[in-house]
mmCIF file of C-alpha atoms and ligand atoms in Angstrom:
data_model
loop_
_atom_site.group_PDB
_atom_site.id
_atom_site.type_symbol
_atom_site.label_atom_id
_atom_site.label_comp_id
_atom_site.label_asym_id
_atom_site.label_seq_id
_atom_site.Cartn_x
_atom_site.Cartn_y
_atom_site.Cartn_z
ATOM 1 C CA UNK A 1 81.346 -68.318 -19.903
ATOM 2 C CA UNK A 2 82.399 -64.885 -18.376
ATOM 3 C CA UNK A 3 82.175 -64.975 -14.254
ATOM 4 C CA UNK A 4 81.327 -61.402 -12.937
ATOM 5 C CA UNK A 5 80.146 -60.237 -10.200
ATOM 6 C CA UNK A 6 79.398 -56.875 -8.413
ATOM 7 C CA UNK A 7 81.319 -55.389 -6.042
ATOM 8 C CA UNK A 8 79.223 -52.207 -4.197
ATOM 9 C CA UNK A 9 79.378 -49.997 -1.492
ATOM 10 C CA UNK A 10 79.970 -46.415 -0.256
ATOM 11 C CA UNK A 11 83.731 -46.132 -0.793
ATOM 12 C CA UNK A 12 83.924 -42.782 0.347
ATOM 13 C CA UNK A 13 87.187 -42.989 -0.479
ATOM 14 C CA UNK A 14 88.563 -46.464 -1.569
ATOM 15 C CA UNK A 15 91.076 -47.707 0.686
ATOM 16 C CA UNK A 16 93.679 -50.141 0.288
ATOM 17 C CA UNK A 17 91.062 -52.969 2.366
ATOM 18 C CA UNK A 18 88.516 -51.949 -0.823
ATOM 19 C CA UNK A 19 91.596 -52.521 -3.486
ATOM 20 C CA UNK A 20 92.546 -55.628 -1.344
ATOM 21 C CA UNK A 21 88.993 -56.801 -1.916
ATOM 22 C CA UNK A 22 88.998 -56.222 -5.323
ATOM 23 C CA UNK A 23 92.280 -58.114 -6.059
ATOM 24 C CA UNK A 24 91.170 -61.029 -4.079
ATOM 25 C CA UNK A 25 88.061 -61.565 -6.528
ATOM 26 C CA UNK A 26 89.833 -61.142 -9.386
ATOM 27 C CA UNK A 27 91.234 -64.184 -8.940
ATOM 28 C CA UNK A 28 87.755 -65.784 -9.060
ATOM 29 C CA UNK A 29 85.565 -63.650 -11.286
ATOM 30 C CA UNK A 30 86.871 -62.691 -14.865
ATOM 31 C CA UNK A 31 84.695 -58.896 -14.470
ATOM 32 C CA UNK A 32 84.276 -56.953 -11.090
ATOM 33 C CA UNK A 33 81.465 -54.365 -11.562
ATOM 34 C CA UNK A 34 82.282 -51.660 -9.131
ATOM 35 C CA UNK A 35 79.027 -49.673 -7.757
ATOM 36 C CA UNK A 36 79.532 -46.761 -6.068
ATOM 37 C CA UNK A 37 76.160 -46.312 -4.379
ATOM 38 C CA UNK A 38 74.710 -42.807 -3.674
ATOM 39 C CA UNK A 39 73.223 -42.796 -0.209
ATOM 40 C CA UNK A 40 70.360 -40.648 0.507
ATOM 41 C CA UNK A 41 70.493 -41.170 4.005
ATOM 42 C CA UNK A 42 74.622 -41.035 4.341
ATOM 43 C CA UNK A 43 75.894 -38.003 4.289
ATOM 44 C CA UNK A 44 79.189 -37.927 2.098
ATOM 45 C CA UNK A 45 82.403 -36.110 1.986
ATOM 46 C CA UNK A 46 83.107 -36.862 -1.854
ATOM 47 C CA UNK A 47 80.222 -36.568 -4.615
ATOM 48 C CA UNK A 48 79.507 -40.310 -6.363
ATOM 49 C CA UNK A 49 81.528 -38.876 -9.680
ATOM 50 C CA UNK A 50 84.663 -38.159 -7.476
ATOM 51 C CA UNK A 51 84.184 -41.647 -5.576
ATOM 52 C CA UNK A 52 83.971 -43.047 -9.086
ATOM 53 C CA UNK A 53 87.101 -41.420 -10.001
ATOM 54 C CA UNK A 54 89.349 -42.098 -7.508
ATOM 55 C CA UNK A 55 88.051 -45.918 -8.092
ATOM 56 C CA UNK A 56 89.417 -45.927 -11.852
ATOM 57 C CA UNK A 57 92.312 -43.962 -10.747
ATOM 58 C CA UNK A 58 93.599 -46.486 -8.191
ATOM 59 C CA UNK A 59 92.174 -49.818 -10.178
ATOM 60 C CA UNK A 60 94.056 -50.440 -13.205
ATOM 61 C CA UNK A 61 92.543 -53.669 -14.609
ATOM 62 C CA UNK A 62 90.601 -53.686 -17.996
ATOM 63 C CA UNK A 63 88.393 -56.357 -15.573
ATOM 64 C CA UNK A 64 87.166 -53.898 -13.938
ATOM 65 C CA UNK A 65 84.148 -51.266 -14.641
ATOM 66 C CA UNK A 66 83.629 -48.683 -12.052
ATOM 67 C CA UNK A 67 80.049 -46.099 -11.994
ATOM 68 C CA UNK A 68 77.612 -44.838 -9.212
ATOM 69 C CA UNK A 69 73.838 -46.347 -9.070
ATOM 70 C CA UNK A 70 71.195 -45.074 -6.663
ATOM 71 C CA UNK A 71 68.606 -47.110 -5.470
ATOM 72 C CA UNK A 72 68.292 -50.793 -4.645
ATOM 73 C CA UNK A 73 71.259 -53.332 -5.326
ATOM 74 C CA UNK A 74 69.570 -56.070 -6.873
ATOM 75 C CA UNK A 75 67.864 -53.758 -9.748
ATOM 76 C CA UNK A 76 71.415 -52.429 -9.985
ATOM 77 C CA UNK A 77 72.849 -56.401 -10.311
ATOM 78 C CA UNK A 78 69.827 -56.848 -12.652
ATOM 79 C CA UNK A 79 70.640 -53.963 -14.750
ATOM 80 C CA UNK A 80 74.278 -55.353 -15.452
ATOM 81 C CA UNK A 81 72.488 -58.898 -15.812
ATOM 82 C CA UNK A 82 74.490 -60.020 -12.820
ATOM 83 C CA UNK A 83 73.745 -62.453 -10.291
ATOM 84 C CA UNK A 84 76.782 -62.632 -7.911
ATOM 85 C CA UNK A 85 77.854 -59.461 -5.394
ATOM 86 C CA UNK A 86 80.788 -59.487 -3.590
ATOM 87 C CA UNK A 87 80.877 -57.859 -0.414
ATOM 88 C CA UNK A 88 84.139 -57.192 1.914
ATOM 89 C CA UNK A 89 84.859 -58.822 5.321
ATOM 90 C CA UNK A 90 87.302 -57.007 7.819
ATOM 91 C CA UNK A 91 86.123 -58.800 11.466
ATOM 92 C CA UNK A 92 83.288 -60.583 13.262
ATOM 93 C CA UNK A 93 81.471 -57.066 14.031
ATOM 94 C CA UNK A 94 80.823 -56.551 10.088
ATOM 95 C CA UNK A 95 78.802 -60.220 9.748
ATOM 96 C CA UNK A 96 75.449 -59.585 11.360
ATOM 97 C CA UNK A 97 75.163 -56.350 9.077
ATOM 98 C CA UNK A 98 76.102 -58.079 6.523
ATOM 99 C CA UNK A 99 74.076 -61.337 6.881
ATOM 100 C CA UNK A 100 71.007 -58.933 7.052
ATOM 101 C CA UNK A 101 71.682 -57.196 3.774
ATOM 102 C CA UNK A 102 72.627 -60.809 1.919
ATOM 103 C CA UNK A 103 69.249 -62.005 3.371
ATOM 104 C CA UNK A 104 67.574 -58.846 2.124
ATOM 105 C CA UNK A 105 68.764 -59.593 -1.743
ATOM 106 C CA UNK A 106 68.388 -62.183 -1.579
ATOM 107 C CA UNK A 107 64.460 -62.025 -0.572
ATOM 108 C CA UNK A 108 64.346 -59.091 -2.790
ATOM 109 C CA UNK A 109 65.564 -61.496 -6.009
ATOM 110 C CA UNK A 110 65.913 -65.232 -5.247
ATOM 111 C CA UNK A 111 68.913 -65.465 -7.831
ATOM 112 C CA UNK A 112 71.103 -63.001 -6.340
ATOM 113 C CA UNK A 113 73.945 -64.808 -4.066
ATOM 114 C CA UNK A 114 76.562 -62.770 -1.773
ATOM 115 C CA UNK A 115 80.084 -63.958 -1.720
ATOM 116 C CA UNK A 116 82.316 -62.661 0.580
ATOM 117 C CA UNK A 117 86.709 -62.318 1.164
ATOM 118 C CA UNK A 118 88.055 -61.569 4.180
ATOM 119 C CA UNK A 119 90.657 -59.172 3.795
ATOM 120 C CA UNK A 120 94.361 -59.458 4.956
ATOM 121 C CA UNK A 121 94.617 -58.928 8.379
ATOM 122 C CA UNK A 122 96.813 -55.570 8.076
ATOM 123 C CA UNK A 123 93.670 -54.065 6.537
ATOM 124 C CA UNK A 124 91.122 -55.200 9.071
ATOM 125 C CA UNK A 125 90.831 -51.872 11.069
ATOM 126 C CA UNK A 126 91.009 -50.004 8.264
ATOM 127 C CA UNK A 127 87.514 -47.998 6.771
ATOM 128 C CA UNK A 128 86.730 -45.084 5.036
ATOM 129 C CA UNK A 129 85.827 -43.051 8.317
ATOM 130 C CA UNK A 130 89.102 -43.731 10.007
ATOM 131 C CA UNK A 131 90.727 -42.655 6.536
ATOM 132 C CA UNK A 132 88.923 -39.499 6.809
ATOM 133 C CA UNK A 133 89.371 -38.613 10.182
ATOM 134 C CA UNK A 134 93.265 -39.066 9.947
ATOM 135 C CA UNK A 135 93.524 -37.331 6.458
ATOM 136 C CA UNK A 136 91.445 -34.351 8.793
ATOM 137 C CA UNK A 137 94.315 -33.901 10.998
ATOM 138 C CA UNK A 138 96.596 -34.189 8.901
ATOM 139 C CA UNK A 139 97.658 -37.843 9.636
ATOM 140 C CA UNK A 140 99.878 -40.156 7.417
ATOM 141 C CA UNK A 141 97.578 -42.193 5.534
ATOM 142 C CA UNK A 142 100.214 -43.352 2.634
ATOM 143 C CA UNK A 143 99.583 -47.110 3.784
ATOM 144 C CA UNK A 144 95.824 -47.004 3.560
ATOM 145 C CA UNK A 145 95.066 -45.308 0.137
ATOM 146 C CA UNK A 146 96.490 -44.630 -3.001
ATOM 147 C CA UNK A 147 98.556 -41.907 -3.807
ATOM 148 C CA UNK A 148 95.522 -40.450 -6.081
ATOM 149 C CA UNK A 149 92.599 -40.422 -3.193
ATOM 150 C CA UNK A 150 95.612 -39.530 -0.999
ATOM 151 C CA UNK A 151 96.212 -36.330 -2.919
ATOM 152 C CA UNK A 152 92.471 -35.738 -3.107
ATOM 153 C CA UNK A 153 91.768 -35.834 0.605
ATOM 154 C CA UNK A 154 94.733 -33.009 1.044
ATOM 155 C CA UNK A 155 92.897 -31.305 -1.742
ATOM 156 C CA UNK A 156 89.452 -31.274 0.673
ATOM 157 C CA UNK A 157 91.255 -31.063 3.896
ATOM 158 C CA UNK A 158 94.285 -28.749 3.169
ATOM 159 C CA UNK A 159 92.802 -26.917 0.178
HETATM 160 P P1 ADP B 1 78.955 -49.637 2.747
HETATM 161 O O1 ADP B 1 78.446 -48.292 3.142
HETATM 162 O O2 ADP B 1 78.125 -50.306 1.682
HETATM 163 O O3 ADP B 1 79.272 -50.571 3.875
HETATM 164 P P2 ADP B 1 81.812 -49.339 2.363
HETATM 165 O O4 ADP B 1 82.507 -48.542 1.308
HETATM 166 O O5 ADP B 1 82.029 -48.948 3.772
HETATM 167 O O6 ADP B 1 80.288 -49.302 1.946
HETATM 168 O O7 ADP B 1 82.214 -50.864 2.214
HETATM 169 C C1 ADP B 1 81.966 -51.602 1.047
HETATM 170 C C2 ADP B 1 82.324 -53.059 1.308
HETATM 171 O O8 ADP B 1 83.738 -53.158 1.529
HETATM 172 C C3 ADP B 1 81.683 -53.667 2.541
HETATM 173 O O9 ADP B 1 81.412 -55.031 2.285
HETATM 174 C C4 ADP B 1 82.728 -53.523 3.614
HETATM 175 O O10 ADP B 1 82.604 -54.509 4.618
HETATM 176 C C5 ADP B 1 83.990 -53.739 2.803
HETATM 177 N N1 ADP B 1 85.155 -53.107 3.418
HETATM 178 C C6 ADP B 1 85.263 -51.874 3.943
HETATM 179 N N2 ADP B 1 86.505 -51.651 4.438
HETATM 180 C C7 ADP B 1 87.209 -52.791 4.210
HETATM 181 C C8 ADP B 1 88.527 -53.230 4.510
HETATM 182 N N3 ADP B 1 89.410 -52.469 5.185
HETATM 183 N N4 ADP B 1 88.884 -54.471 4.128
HETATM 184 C C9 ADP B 1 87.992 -55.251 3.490
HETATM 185 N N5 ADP B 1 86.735 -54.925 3.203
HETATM 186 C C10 ADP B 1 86.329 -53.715 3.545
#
């Protein structure tokens, strides 16, 4: 029987904590559904076809399947007939957000379960916002993305 499971979020961009994620369940699940969720409410610097693009460009595993959803999770995991979403921790301060959301699917649909992986410690400061910020200013960000979404933030911050 084929183990999958989806992985969602913003990743606006993927970092290397997101690909460190990703790695980590591959070693338990045999697919990894990536959802790239457009936020109404979150404003974001990358449109959900770019996000998904810079996922497939940095990912290279026939494992995994990368595309953007809107709306809730769990119709999303029931679309995909999936019952399993993996969900990235970096430090204490992420739980209670995430226990909330967990206990939300799981009220939502009763078969859903969250698993989560802590990623490595170098990664556990890292997040999309800092990413942005640095990539802003012109920081060196060569050790938190790939060289793709690397290229693409000089694209939107250098032009
Ligand atoms: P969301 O807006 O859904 O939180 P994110 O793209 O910020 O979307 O994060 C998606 C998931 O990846 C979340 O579970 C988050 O905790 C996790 N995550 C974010 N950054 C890292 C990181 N550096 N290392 C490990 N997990 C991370």
């Amino acid at each position: 029987m084929t183990k999958s499971a989806i992985y969602a979020g913003s990743f606006d961009p993927i970092t290397n904590g997101h690909l460190d994620i990703i790695h980590r369940a591959l070693a338990v699940f045999d697919v990894i559904y990536v959802g790239v969720l457009e936020n109404v409410e979150k404003q974001s610097l990358f449109s959900v076809n770019d996000r998904v693009a810079m996922i497939s460009n940095s990912v290279q595993s026939d494992q995994v399947y990368v595309d953007g959803f809107t709306g809730l999770l769990v119709d999303y995991a029931r679309q995909k007939q999936v019952n399993t979403i993996i969900r990235g921790l970096r430090a204490v301060s992420d739980f209670d957000y995430e226990f909330q959301m967990s206990l939300t699917n799981r009220a939502l649909d009763s078969n859903i379960d969250t698993v989560f992986f802590m990623t490595d410690q170098k990664y556990s400061y890292l997040s999309s916002s800092l990413v942005k910020q640095l990539a802003r200013f012109n920081g060196d960000i060569s050790e938190f993305v790939s060289p793709y979404v690397k290229g693409r933030l000089e694209e939107v911050f250098n032009g």
